[in-house]
PDB file of C-alpha atoms in Angstrom:
ATOM      1  CA  ALA A   1      39.983 -13.551  80.774  1.00  0.00           C
ATOM      2  CA  GLY A   2      42.003 -16.649  79.925  1.00  0.00           C
ATOM      3  CA  ALA A   3      45.735 -16.714  80.210  1.00  0.00           C
ATOM      4  CA  ALA A   4      47.822 -18.959  77.935  1.00  0.00           C
ATOM      5  CA  TRP A   5      50.084 -21.239  79.701  1.00  0.00           C
ATOM      6  CA  ASP A   6      53.725 -21.183  78.702  1.00  0.00           C
ATOM      7  CA  ALA A   7      56.255 -23.683  79.811  1.00  0.00           C
ATOM      8  CA  VAL A   8      59.002 -21.151  80.023  1.00  0.00           C
ATOM      9  CA  MET A   9      57.019 -18.981  82.464  1.00  0.00           C
ATOM     10  CA  MET A  10      55.277 -21.764  84.430  1.00  0.00           C
ATOM     11  CA  THR A  11      54.834 -20.727  88.052  1.00  0.00           C
ATOM     12  CA  ARG A  12      54.685 -23.270  90.864  1.00  0.00           C
ATOM     13  CA  SER A  13      50.913 -22.963  91.035  1.00  0.00           C
ATOM     14  CA  ALA A  14      50.419 -23.306  87.261  1.00  0.00           C
ATOM     15  CA  ARG A  15      52.543 -26.356  87.276  1.00  0.00           C
ATOM     16  CA  SER A  16      50.498 -27.811  90.114  1.00  0.00           C
ATOM     17  CA  LEU A  17      47.278 -27.018  88.275  1.00  0.00           C
ATOM     18  CA  LEU A  18      48.525 -28.581  85.029  1.00  0.00           C
ATOM     19  CA  ALA A  19      49.852 -31.730  86.903  1.00  0.00           C
ATOM     20  CA  HIS A  20      46.419 -32.126  88.588  1.00  0.00           C
ATOM     21  CA  ALA A  21      44.675 -31.705  85.173  1.00  0.00           C
ATOM     22  CA  VAL A  22      46.915 -34.318  83.483  1.00  0.00           C
ATOM     23  CA  HIS A  23      46.075 -36.854  86.273  1.00  0.00           C
ATOM     24  CA  ASP A  24      42.381 -36.120  86.307  1.00  0.00           C
ATOM     25  CA  GLU A  25      40.430 -38.695  84.353  1.00  0.00           C
ATOM     26  CA  GLN A  26      37.563 -36.255  83.671  1.00  0.00           C
ATOM     27  CA  VAL A  27      39.968 -33.649  82.260  1.00  0.00           C
ATOM     28  CA  ARG A  28      41.688 -36.164  80.110  1.00  0.00           C
ATOM     29  CA  GLN A  29      38.320 -37.373  78.783  1.00  0.00           C
ATOM     30  CA  ARG A  30      37.341 -33.755  78.065  1.00  0.00           C
ATOM     31  CA  TYR A  31      40.663 -33.273  76.137  1.00  0.00           C
ATOM     32  CA  TRP A  32      40.206 -36.409  74.015  1.00  0.00           C
ATOM     33  CA  ALA A  33      36.615 -35.542  73.288  1.00  0.00           C
ATOM     34  CA  LYS A  34      37.948 -32.521  71.442  1.00  0.00           C
ATOM     35  CA  VAL A  35      40.447 -34.538  69.299  1.00  0.00           C
ATOM     36  CA  ALA A  36      39.063 -35.867  65.985  1.00  0.00           C
ATOM     37  CA  ARG A  37      40.503 -38.872  64.296  1.00  0.00           C
ATOM     38  CA  PRO A  38      38.980 -38.669  60.785  1.00  0.00           C
ATOM     39  CA  SER A  39      39.226 -41.519  58.482  1.00  0.00           C
ATOM     40  CA  LEU A  40      40.500 -40.016  55.257  1.00  0.00           C
ATOM     41  CA  ASP A  41      43.010 -41.838  53.081  1.00  0.00           C
ATOM     42  CA  GLY A  42      46.479 -40.286  53.418  1.00  0.00           C
ATOM     43  CA  TYR A  43      45.391 -37.950  56.255  1.00  0.00           C
ATOM     44  CA  THR A  44      46.884 -38.884  59.595  1.00  0.00           C
ATOM     45  CA  CYS A  45      46.312 -35.581  61.564  1.00  0.00           C
ATOM     46  CA  TRP A  46      44.091 -35.603  64.612  1.00  0.00           C
ATOM     47  CA  PRO A  47      42.560 -32.066  64.410  1.00  0.00           C
ATOM     48  CA  TRP A  48      41.398 -30.182  67.552  1.00  0.00           C
ATOM     49  CA  VAL A  49      37.690 -29.431  67.306  1.00  0.00           C
ATOM     50  CA  GLY A  50      37.472 -27.251  70.397  1.00  0.00           C
ATOM     51  CA  SER A  51      38.508 -23.576  70.908  1.00  0.00           C
ATOM     52  CA  LEU A  52      41.248 -22.353  68.592  1.00  0.00           C
ATOM     53  CA  HIS A  53      43.864 -19.579  68.901  1.00  0.00           C
ATOM     54  CA  PRO A  54      43.805 -17.134  65.953  1.00  0.00           C
ATOM     55  CA  LYS A  55      47.064 -18.826  64.801  1.00  0.00           C
ATOM     56  CA  GLY A  56      45.331 -22.237  64.571  1.00  0.00           C
ATOM     57  CA  HIS A  57      46.546 -23.904  67.743  1.00  0.00           C
ATOM     58  CA  GLY A  58      43.975 -25.624  70.033  1.00  0.00           C
ATOM     59  CA  ARG A  59      43.310 -23.986  73.344  1.00  0.00           C
ATOM     60  CA  PHE A  60      42.335 -26.131  76.329  1.00  0.00           C
ATOM     61  CA  TRP A  61      41.052 -24.934  79.665  1.00  0.00           C
ATOM     62  CA  VAL A  62      42.622 -26.730  82.559  1.00  0.00           C
ATOM     63  CA  GLY A  63      41.175 -24.835  85.543  1.00  0.00           C
ATOM     64  CA  ASN A  64      41.368 -21.653  87.687  1.00  0.00           C
ATOM     65  CA  LEU A  65      44.287 -20.296  89.560  1.00  0.00           C
ATOM     66  CA  HIS A  66      43.333 -18.330  92.702  1.00  0.00           C
ATOM     67  CA  THR A  67      45.393 -15.131  92.759  1.00  0.00           C
ATOM     68  CA  ARG A  68      45.333 -11.994  94.901  1.00  0.00           C
ATOM     69  CA  ARG A  69      43.211 -10.357  92.167  1.00  0.00           C
ATOM     70  CA  GLY A  70      40.775 -13.298  92.149  1.00  0.00           C
ATOM     71  CA  PRO A  71      40.322 -16.533  90.142  1.00  0.00           C
ATOM     72  CA  ARG A  72      42.012 -16.587  86.733  1.00  0.00           C
ATOM     73  CA  ASP A  73      41.155 -19.022  83.943  1.00  0.00           C
ATOM     74  CA  VAL A  74      44.166 -20.927  82.748  1.00  0.00           C
ATOM     75  CA  CYS A  75      44.201 -22.242  79.214  1.00  0.00           C
ATOM     76  CA  VAL A  76      47.038 -24.372  77.656  1.00  0.00           C
ATOM     77  CA  ILE A  77      47.977 -24.878  73.995  1.00  0.00           C
ATOM     78  CA  ALA A  78      46.142 -28.228  73.421  1.00  0.00           C
ATOM     79  CA  HIS A  79      49.056 -30.119  71.926  1.00  0.00           C
ATOM     80  CA  ARG A  80      51.281 -29.094  74.838  1.00  0.00           C
ATOM     81  CA  PHE A  81      48.669 -30.660  77.131  1.00  0.00           C
ATOM     82  CA  GLY A  82      48.746 -33.787  74.871  1.00  0.00           C
ATOM     83  CA  TRP A  83      52.590 -33.855  75.174  1.00  0.00           C
ATOM     84  CA  ALA A  84      52.214 -33.591  78.977  1.00  0.00           C
ATOM     85  CA  LEU A  85      49.721 -36.594  78.925  1.00  0.00           C
ATOM     86  CA  ALA A  86      52.245 -38.686  76.891  1.00  0.00           C
ATOM     87  CA  HIS A  87      55.502 -37.589  78.561  1.00  0.00           C
ATOM     88  CA  GLY A  88      54.630 -35.954  81.818  1.00  0.00           C
ATOM     89  CA  VAL A  89      54.471 -32.278  82.934  1.00  0.00           C
ATOM     90  CA  ASP A  90      58.183 -32.213  83.723  1.00  0.00           C
ATOM     91  CA  ALA A  91      58.978 -33.025  80.038  1.00  0.00           C
ATOM     92  CA  LEU A  92      57.604 -29.649  79.020  1.00  0.00           C
ATOM     93  CA  ASP A  93      60.490 -27.894  80.707  1.00  0.00           C
ATOM     94  CA  ASP A  94      62.823 -29.178  78.144  1.00  0.00           C
ATOM     95  CA  VAL A  95      60.540 -28.393  75.164  1.00  0.00           C
ATOM     96  CA  PRO A  96      60.466 -24.656  74.428  1.00  0.00           C
ATOM     97  CA  VAL A  97      58.622 -25.420  71.143  1.00  0.00           C
ATOM     98  CA  LEU A  98      56.708 -28.398  70.016  1.00  0.00           C
ATOM     99  CA  ALA A  99      56.656 -28.321  66.190  1.00  0.00           C
ATOM    100  CA  HIS A 100      54.233 -30.097  63.992  1.00  0.00           C
ATOM    101  CA  ALA A 101      55.933 -32.354  61.356  1.00  0.00           C
ATOM    102  CA  CYS A 102      52.610 -32.172  59.491  1.00  0.00           C
ATOM    103  CA  ASP A 103      52.464 -28.294  59.630  1.00  0.00           C
ATOM    104  CA  GLU A 104      48.777 -28.400  60.917  1.00  0.00           C
ATOM    105  CA  PRO A 105      48.751 -26.343  64.028  1.00  0.00           C
ATOM    106  CA  SER A 106      45.625 -27.904  65.478  1.00  0.00           C
ATOM    107  CA  CYS A 107      46.939 -31.430  65.051  1.00  0.00           C
ATOM    108  CA  GLN A 108      47.056 -33.492  68.249  1.00  0.00           C
ATOM    109  CA  ASN A 109      48.597 -36.688  66.866  1.00  0.00           C
ATOM    110  CA  PRO A 110      51.622 -37.290  69.226  1.00  0.00           C
ATOM    111  CA  THR A 111      53.601 -38.873  66.352  1.00  0.00           C
ATOM    112  CA  HIS A 112      53.348 -35.527  64.526  1.00  0.00           C
ATOM    113  CA  LEU A 113      54.930 -33.483  67.325  1.00  0.00           C
ATOM    114  CA  LEU A 114      58.679 -32.769  67.233  1.00  0.00           C
ATOM    115  CA  THR A 115      60.713 -31.086  70.012  1.00  0.00           C
ATOM    116  CA  SER A 116      62.299 -27.997  68.684  1.00  0.00           C
ATOM    117  CA  ASP A 117      63.406 -24.487  69.538  1.00  0.00           C
ATOM    118  CA  TRP A 118      62.414 -21.047  68.295  1.00  0.00           C
ATOM    119  CA  GLY A 119      65.283 -20.777  65.854  1.00  0.00           C
ATOM    120  CA  ASP A 120      64.891 -24.151  64.272  1.00  0.00           C
ATOM    121  CA  ASN A 121      61.121 -23.963  64.065  1.00  0.00           C
ATOM    122  CA  LEU A 122      61.347 -20.628  62.186  1.00  0.00           C
ATOM    123  CA  GLN A 123      64.038 -22.096  59.882  1.00  0.00           C
ATOM    124  CA  GLN A 124      61.751 -25.106  59.084  1.00  0.00           C
ATOM    125  CA  TYR A 125      58.738 -22.771  58.496  1.00  0.00           C
ATOM    126  CA  ARG A 126      60.781 -20.635  56.041  1.00  0.00           C
ATOM    127  CA  ARG A 127      61.957 -23.858  54.246  1.00  0.00           C
ATOM    128  CA  ARG A 128      58.449 -25.209  53.821  1.00  0.00           C
ATOM    129  CA  ARG A 129      56.109 -22.250  53.575  1.00  0.00           C
ATOM    130  CA  ASP A 130      56.285 -21.820  49.808  1.00  0.00           C
ATOM    131  CA  ILE A 131      55.872 -25.556  48.899  1.00  0.00           C
ATOM    132  CA  PRO A 132      52.762 -25.945  46.747  1.00  0.00           C
ATOM    133  CA  GLY A 133      50.050 -27.767  48.549  1.00  0.00           C
ATOM    134  CA  SER A 134      51.616 -27.356  51.958  1.00  0.00           C
ATOM    135  CA  PRO A 135      49.366 -26.463  54.953  1.00  0.00           C
ATOM    136  CA  LEU A 136      51.805 -23.511  55.457  1.00  0.00           C
ATOM    137  CA  HIS A 137      50.995 -22.278  51.980  1.00  0.00           C
ATOM    138  CA  ASP A 138      47.194 -22.141  52.587  1.00  0.00           C
ATOM    139  CA  THR A 139      45.723 -18.761  51.572  1.00  0.00           C
ATOM    140  CA  ARG A 140      43.577 -18.738  54.655  1.00  0.00           C
ATOM    141  CA  GLY A 141      46.477 -18.820  56.950  1.00  0.00           C
ATOM    142  CA  PRO A 142      46.943 -21.216  59.870  1.00  0.00           C
ATOM    143  CA  GLY A 143      43.986 -19.960  61.861  1.00  0.00           C
ATOM    144  CA  GLY A 144      41.594 -19.929  58.853  1.00  0.00           C
ATOM    145  CA  ARG A 145      42.744 -23.433  57.755  1.00  0.00           C
ATOM    146  CA  ALA A 146      42.275 -24.865  61.361  1.00  0.00           C
ATOM    147  CA  ARG A 147      38.821 -23.281  61.592  1.00  0.00           C
ATOM    148  CA  ALA A 148      37.772 -24.769  58.299  1.00  0.00           C
ATOM    149  CA  ILE A 149      39.003 -28.205  59.220  1.00  0.00           C
ATOM    150  CA  ARG A 150      37.294 -27.935  62.593  1.00  0.00           C
ATOM    151  CA  ASP A 151      33.980 -26.781  61.096  1.00  0.00           C
ATOM    152  CA  ALA A 152      33.977 -29.425  58.427  1.00  0.00           C
ATOM    153  CA  LEU A 153      34.479 -32.096  61.059  1.00  0.00           C
ATOM    154  CA  LEU A 154      31.818 -30.696  63.381  1.00  0.00           C
ATOM    155  CA  THR A 155      29.124 -30.210  60.639  1.00  0.00           C
ATOM    156  CA  GLY A 156      29.845 -33.338  58.622  1.00  0.00           C
ATOM    157  CA  ALA A 157      31.063 -31.367  55.510  1.00  0.00           C
ATOM    158  CA  ASP A 158      33.588 -32.930  53.155  1.00  0.00           C
ATOM    159  CA  LEU A 159      37.028 -32.761  55.003  1.00  0.00           C
ATOM    160  CA  ARG A 160      38.897 -33.154  51.685  1.00  0.00           C
ATOM    161  CA  ASP A 161      37.232 -29.944  50.423  1.00  0.00           C
ATOM    162  CA  ALA A 162      38.066 -28.051  53.550  1.00  0.00           C
ATOM    163  CA  LEU A 163      41.788 -29.193  53.298  1.00  0.00           C
ATOM    164  CA  GLU A 164      42.026 -28.109  49.596  1.00  0.00           C
ATOM    165  CA  ALA A 165      39.853 -25.021  49.713  1.00  0.00           C
ATOM    166  CA  GLY A 166      42.803 -22.774  50.739  1.00  0.00           C
ATOM    167  CA  HIS A 167      45.066 -23.826  47.899  1.00  0.00           C
ATOM    168  CA  SER A 168      45.351 -21.770  44.758  1.00  0.00           C
ATOM    169  CA  VAL A 169      44.990 -23.274  41.303  1.00  0.00           C
ATOM    170  CA  LEU A 170      48.736 -23.162  41.049  1.00  0.00           C
ATOM    171  CA  ASP A 171      49.038 -25.246  44.091  1.00  0.00           C
ATOM    172  CA  THR A 172      46.553 -27.942  43.007  1.00  0.00           C
ATOM    173  CA  ASP A 173      47.874 -28.141  39.495  1.00  0.00           C
ATOM    174  CA  GLN A 174      51.579 -28.047  40.352  1.00  0.00           C
ATOM    175  CA  LEU A 175      53.606 -31.090  39.612  1.00  0.00           C
ATOM    176  CA  ASN A 176      56.275 -32.200  42.061  1.00  0.00           C
ATOM    177  CA  LEU A 177      59.631 -31.856  40.452  1.00  0.00           C
ATOM    178  CA  PHE A 178      61.653 -33.743  43.102  1.00  0.00           C
TER     179      PHE A 178
END
């Protein structure tokens, strides 16, 4: 069974495994192979097209830890791995939460990631979740939206349709007042 890696609870062996993965060219290539960069006007997210957590975040296998109970698969949240690629493994210690400015949980675009904490992230979510057309307002939930985006990209379906499918008529016909 896979175990999600968490920066707050990172053991010395998990840190070593992650550092090795970040510096391994084959692992980096495997990560980037699961990051899509669709060409769609106005859409700048880089969705994850690999394994997804039920809440829509990408999951990325970095290796096995050998424990007294035997080998244990270690998966990381994909955008946290991308952050470690860009900023180093040590930078994760200071980032309890990497928030998505775009509100797309599977997005890997490093310019969309913001350092945050649990309280601020929750406050931002509450502030934006009811905005018509927002990814947070998608009726499929974050996992359903991420799966629809991933599936559209993998099958060649219309990405715009996948992005808009979870929005109600009220969302799509709502005028911005401000």
